[in-house]
Amino acid sequence: MSATAKKTAPLPDDIRAMKGGTPIVSLTAYTTPMARMMDGVCDFALVGDSVGMVLHGMPSTLGVTMEMMILHGQAVARGLSRTMLVIDMPFGSYEESPEQAFRNAARLMRETGAAAVKLEGGQHMADTIAFLVARGVPVMAHVGLTPQSINTLGGYKVQGRDDQADALLADARAVAQAGAFSVVLEKVPAGLADRITEAIDIPTIGIGASPGCDGQILVVDDMLGLFTAFKPKFVKRYATLGEEGEAAIRAYAEEVRARTFPAAEHVFADKAPGT
Ligand code: KIV
């Protein structure tokens, strides 16, 4: 049974139990209205650190702070009651030591009500994942293209091609063994994503990966077509809100300049009739 049939939000263990079943549905969310739209439709919503690029116009996710994540996490939490909330740990908030990771993960969960945190990294983060899980922090891992490492990965390239494939498989195995309840596979060739999905016992959540993954995630603004000039190969646009928004703003500007907006129905009479 899909976790979305529930009246309450699924828990990390419910998501883990969806391995191999009906695909897990997820999107990023950064605001209350968007969260309300996906509540009860998605199994989980991720307050991704992509918020820095998507909503704040940052050039990468590296400048995102704990305070930004908490502010957006709280906004998303207000819009969800039947969809699980997962929140990203921002760059610099977990890499230094398991203790640092626990302190910041606990703060994110305490101040937003998120059920789990997501962090980037494979084998080198396994000890930290085990440390967090042992202390009550459910962890979603993220391997493949890890945007917080673009400066060492050399950009937003597909990961795990050719001789890198075994290392990526080892990363996925390591985070599963460490106790992560699921793992995001970002920009991984489809055949390798399928191999990883078969090899590990936790759900894989694909973005630019394979329909064979146990679930999918997209950045909500991308799939709604809110960006007119940005269309990566792995994004399907289910709406063209960016174009509609631009047209609406142009129409509004014309009407204001022509004094046709506001019209009679949009303004208040000086005195109610008969008074
Ligand atoms: O920050 C984000 O939006 C993400 C998703 C792309 C998985 O990590």
PDB file of N, CA, C and O in Angstrom, residues 183-212:
ATOM      1  N   VAL A 183      18.256   6.474  -0.153  1.00  0.00           N
ATOM      2  CA  VAL A 183      19.388   7.201  -0.732  1.00  0.00           C
ATOM      3  C   VAL A 183      18.973   7.833  -2.058  1.00  0.00           C
ATOM      4  O   VAL A 183      18.351   7.174  -2.896  1.00  0.00           O
ATOM      5  N   VAL A 184      19.283   9.109  -2.194  1.00  0.00           N
ATOM      6  CA  VAL A 184      19.051   9.816  -3.460  1.00  0.00           C
ATOM      7  C   VAL A 184      20.206   9.492  -4.405  1.00  0.00           C
ATOM      8  O   VAL A 184      21.374   9.555  -4.017  1.00  0.00           O
ATOM      9  N   LEU A 185      19.859   9.134  -5.648  1.00  0.00           N
ATOM     10  CA  LEU A 185      20.870   8.932  -6.700  1.00  0.00           C
ATOM     11  C   LEU A 185      20.683  10.067  -7.695  1.00  0.00           C
ATOM     12  O   LEU A 185      19.660  10.128  -8.387  1.00  0.00           O
ATOM     13  N   GLU A 186      21.641  10.990  -7.757  1.00  0.00           N
ATOM     14  CA  GLU A 186      21.486  12.147  -8.641  1.00  0.00           C
ATOM     15  C   GLU A 186      22.436  12.044  -9.828  1.00  0.00           C
ATOM     16  O   GLU A 186      23.648  11.822  -9.655  1.00  0.00           O
ATOM     17  N   LYS A 187      21.892  12.211 -11.016  1.00  0.00           N
ATOM     18  CA  LYS A 187      22.664  12.226 -12.279  1.00  0.00           C
ATOM     19  C   LYS A 187      23.590  11.022 -12.386  1.00  0.00           C
ATOM     20  O   LYS A 187      24.811  11.143 -12.444  1.00  0.00           O
ATOM     21  N   VAL A 188      22.956   9.845 -12.374  1.00  0.00           N
ATOM     22  CA  VAL A 188      23.664   8.571 -12.446  1.00  0.00           C
ATOM     23  C   VAL A 188      23.137   7.851 -13.689  1.00  0.00           C
ATOM     24  O   VAL A 188      21.923   7.843 -13.909  1.00  0.00           O
ATOM     25  N   PRO A 189      23.991   7.241 -14.524  1.00  0.00           N
ATOM     26  CA  PRO A 189      23.483   6.538 -15.706  1.00  0.00           C
ATOM     27  C   PRO A 189      22.420   5.498 -15.317  1.00  0.00           C
ATOM     28  O   PRO A 189      22.539   4.854 -14.260  1.00  0.00           O
ATOM     29  N   ALA A 190      21.417   5.309 -16.188  1.00  0.00           N
ATOM     30  CA  ALA A 190      20.257   4.485 -15.826  1.00  0.00           C
ATOM     31  C   ALA A 190      20.652   3.053 -15.461  1.00  0.00           C
ATOM     32  O   ALA A 190      20.139   2.486 -14.484  1.00  0.00           O
ATOM     33  N   GLY A 191      21.578   2.454 -16.231  1.00  0.00           N
ATOM     34  CA  GLY A 191      21.970   1.062 -15.957  1.00  0.00           C
ATOM     35  C   GLY A 191      22.606   0.925 -14.583  1.00  0.00           C
ATOM     36  O   GLY A 191      22.327  -0.029 -13.842  1.00  0.00           O
ATOM     37  N   LEU A 192      23.439   1.885 -14.232  1.00  0.00           N
ATOM     38  CA  LEU A 192      24.100   1.848 -12.913  1.00  0.00           C
ATOM     39  C   LEU A 192      23.070   2.076 -11.801  1.00  0.00           C
ATOM     40  O   LEU A 192      23.106   1.411 -10.756  1.00  0.00           O
ATOM     41  N   ALA A 193      22.129   3.005 -12.032  1.00  0.00           N
ATOM     42  CA  ALA A 193      21.080   3.247 -11.021  1.00  0.00           C
ATOM     43  C   ALA A 193      20.287   1.959 -10.786  1.00  0.00           C
ATOM     44  O   ALA A 193      19.952   1.622  -9.636  1.00  0.00           O
ATOM     45  N   ASP A 194      20.014   1.202 -11.857  1.00  0.00           N
ATOM     46  CA  ASP A 194      19.282  -0.063 -11.699  1.00  0.00           C
ATOM     47  C   ASP A 194      20.123  -1.082 -10.919  1.00  0.00           C
ATOM     48  O   ASP A 194      19.600  -1.800 -10.061  1.00  0.00           O
ATOM     49  N   ARG A 195      21.430  -1.122 -11.220  1.00  0.00           N
ATOM     50  CA  ARG A 195      22.324  -2.054 -10.487  1.00  0.00           C
ATOM     51  C   ARG A 195      22.325  -1.725  -9.007  1.00  0.00           C
ATOM     52  O   ARG A 195      22.251  -2.604  -8.148  1.00  0.00           O
ATOM     53  N   ILE A 196      22.428  -0.427  -8.692  1.00  0.00           N
ATOM     54  CA  ILE A 196      22.457  -0.007  -7.276  1.00  0.00           C
ATOM     55  C   ILE A 196      21.134  -0.371  -6.607  1.00  0.00           C
ATOM     56  O   ILE A 196      21.099  -0.903  -5.493  1.00  0.00           O
ATOM     57  N   THR A 197      20.034  -0.098  -7.313  1.00  0.00           N
ATOM     58  CA  THR A 197      18.704  -0.378  -6.742  1.00  0.00           C
ATOM     59  C   THR A 197      18.572  -1.859  -6.387  1.00  0.00           C
ATOM     60  O   THR A 197      18.017  -2.216  -5.344  1.00  0.00           O
ATOM     61  N   GLU A 198      19.117  -2.719  -7.248  1.00  0.00           N
ATOM     62  CA  GLU A 198      19.057  -4.168  -6.960  1.00  0.00           C
ATOM     63  C   GLU A 198      20.001  -4.569  -5.837  1.00  0.00           C
ATOM     64  O   GLU A 198      19.727  -5.507  -5.090  1.00  0.00           O
ATOM     65  N   ALA A 199      21.121  -3.840  -5.733  1.00  0.00           N
ATOM     66  CA  ALA A 199      22.185  -4.280  -4.809  1.00  0.00           C
ATOM     67  C   ALA A 199      21.937  -3.903  -3.357  1.00  0.00           C
ATOM     68  O   ALA A 199      22.537  -4.502  -2.459  1.00  0.00           O
ATOM     69  N   ILE A 200      21.109  -2.896  -3.091  1.00  0.00           N
ATOM     70  CA  ILE A 200      20.971  -2.450  -1.695  1.00  0.00           C
ATOM     71  C   ILE A 200      19.532  -2.654  -1.217  1.00  0.00           C
ATOM     72  O   ILE A 200      18.602  -2.721  -2.039  1.00  0.00           O
ATOM     73  N   ASP A 201      19.377  -2.731   0.104  1.00  0.00           N
ATOM     74  CA  ASP A 201      18.049  -3.066   0.643  1.00  0.00           C
ATOM     75  C   ASP A 201      17.274  -1.845   1.131  1.00  0.00           C
ATOM     76  O   ASP A 201      16.312  -1.975   1.877  1.00  0.00           O
ATOM     77  N   ILE A 202      17.726  -0.647   0.741  1.00  0.00           N
ATOM     78  CA  ILE A 202      16.951   0.560   1.070  1.00  0.00           C
ATOM     79  C   ILE A 202      16.514   1.204  -0.245  1.00  0.00           C
ATOM     80  O   ILE A 202      17.153   1.003  -1.290  1.00  0.00           O
ATOM     81  N   PRO A 203      15.413   1.991  -0.212  1.00  0.00           N
ATOM     82  CA  PRO A 203      14.925   2.595  -1.453  1.00  0.00           C
ATOM     83  C   PRO A 203      15.913   3.588  -2.062  1.00  0.00           C
ATOM     84  O   PRO A 203      16.543   4.370  -1.338  1.00  0.00           O
ATOM     85  N   THR A 204      16.026   3.533  -3.384  1.00  0.00           N
ATOM     86  CA  THR A 204      16.783   4.546  -4.120  1.00  0.00           C
ATOM     87  C   THR A 204      15.762   5.558  -4.651  1.00  0.00           C
ATOM     88  O   THR A 204      14.700   5.192  -5.148  1.00  0.00           O
ATOM     89  N   ILE A 205      16.106   6.832  -4.525  1.00  0.00           N
ATOM     90  CA  ILE A 205      15.243   7.919  -5.004  1.00  0.00           C
ATOM     91  C   ILE A 205      16.012   8.596  -6.139  1.00  0.00           C
ATOM     92  O   ILE A 205      17.056   9.201  -5.900  1.00  0.00           O
ATOM     93  N   GLY A 206      15.512   8.470  -7.346  1.00  0.00           N
ATOM     94  CA  GLY A 206      16.264   8.964  -8.504  1.00  0.00           C
ATOM     95  C   GLY A 206      15.931  10.401  -8.871  1.00  0.00           C
ATOM     96  O   GLY A 206      14.795  10.854  -8.751  1.00  0.00           O
ATOM     97  N   ILE A 207      16.985  11.108  -9.312  1.00  0.00           N
ATOM     98  CA  ILE A 207      16.793  12.408  -9.980  1.00  0.00           C
ATOM     99  C   ILE A 207      17.837  12.400 -11.088  1.00  0.00           C
ATOM    100  O   ILE A 207      19.041  12.378 -10.816  1.00  0.00           O
ATOM    101  N   GLY A 208      17.372  12.321 -12.344  1.00  0.00           N
ATOM    102  CA  GLY A 208      18.317  12.121 -13.436  1.00  0.00           C
ATOM    103  C   GLY A 208      18.956  10.751 -13.315  1.00  0.00           C
ATOM    104  O   GLY A 208      20.153  10.594 -13.552  1.00  0.00           O
ATOM    105  N   ALA A 209      18.183   9.731 -12.956  1.00  0.00           N
ATOM    106  CA  ALA A 209      18.729   8.379 -12.757  1.00  0.00           C
ATOM    107  C   ALA A 209      17.959   7.376 -13.626  1.00  0.00           C
ATOM    108  O   ALA A 209      18.253   7.269 -14.815  1.00  0.00           O
ATOM    109  N   SER A 210      16.966   6.670 -13.066  1.00  0.00           N
ATOM    110  CA  SER A 210      16.294   5.617 -13.838  1.00  0.00           C
ATOM    111  C   SER A 210      14.857   5.452 -13.348  1.00  0.00           C
ATOM    112  O   SER A 210      14.599   5.582 -12.145  1.00  0.00           O
ATOM    113  N   PRO A 211      13.941   5.061 -14.261  1.00  0.00           N
ATOM    114  CA  PRO A 211      12.577   4.741 -13.802  1.00  0.00           C
ATOM    115  C   PRO A 211      12.565   3.490 -12.929  1.00  0.00           C
ATOM    116  O   PRO A 211      11.586   3.223 -12.241  1.00  0.00           O
ATOM    117  N   GLY A 212      13.676   2.739 -12.947  1.00  0.00           N
ATOM    118  CA  GLY A 212      13.777   1.541 -12.104  1.00  0.00           C
ATOM    119  C   GLY A 212      14.106   1.854 -10.656  1.00  0.00           C
ATOM    120  O   GLY A 212      14.087   0.956  -9.814  1.00  0.00           O
TER     121      GLY A 212
END
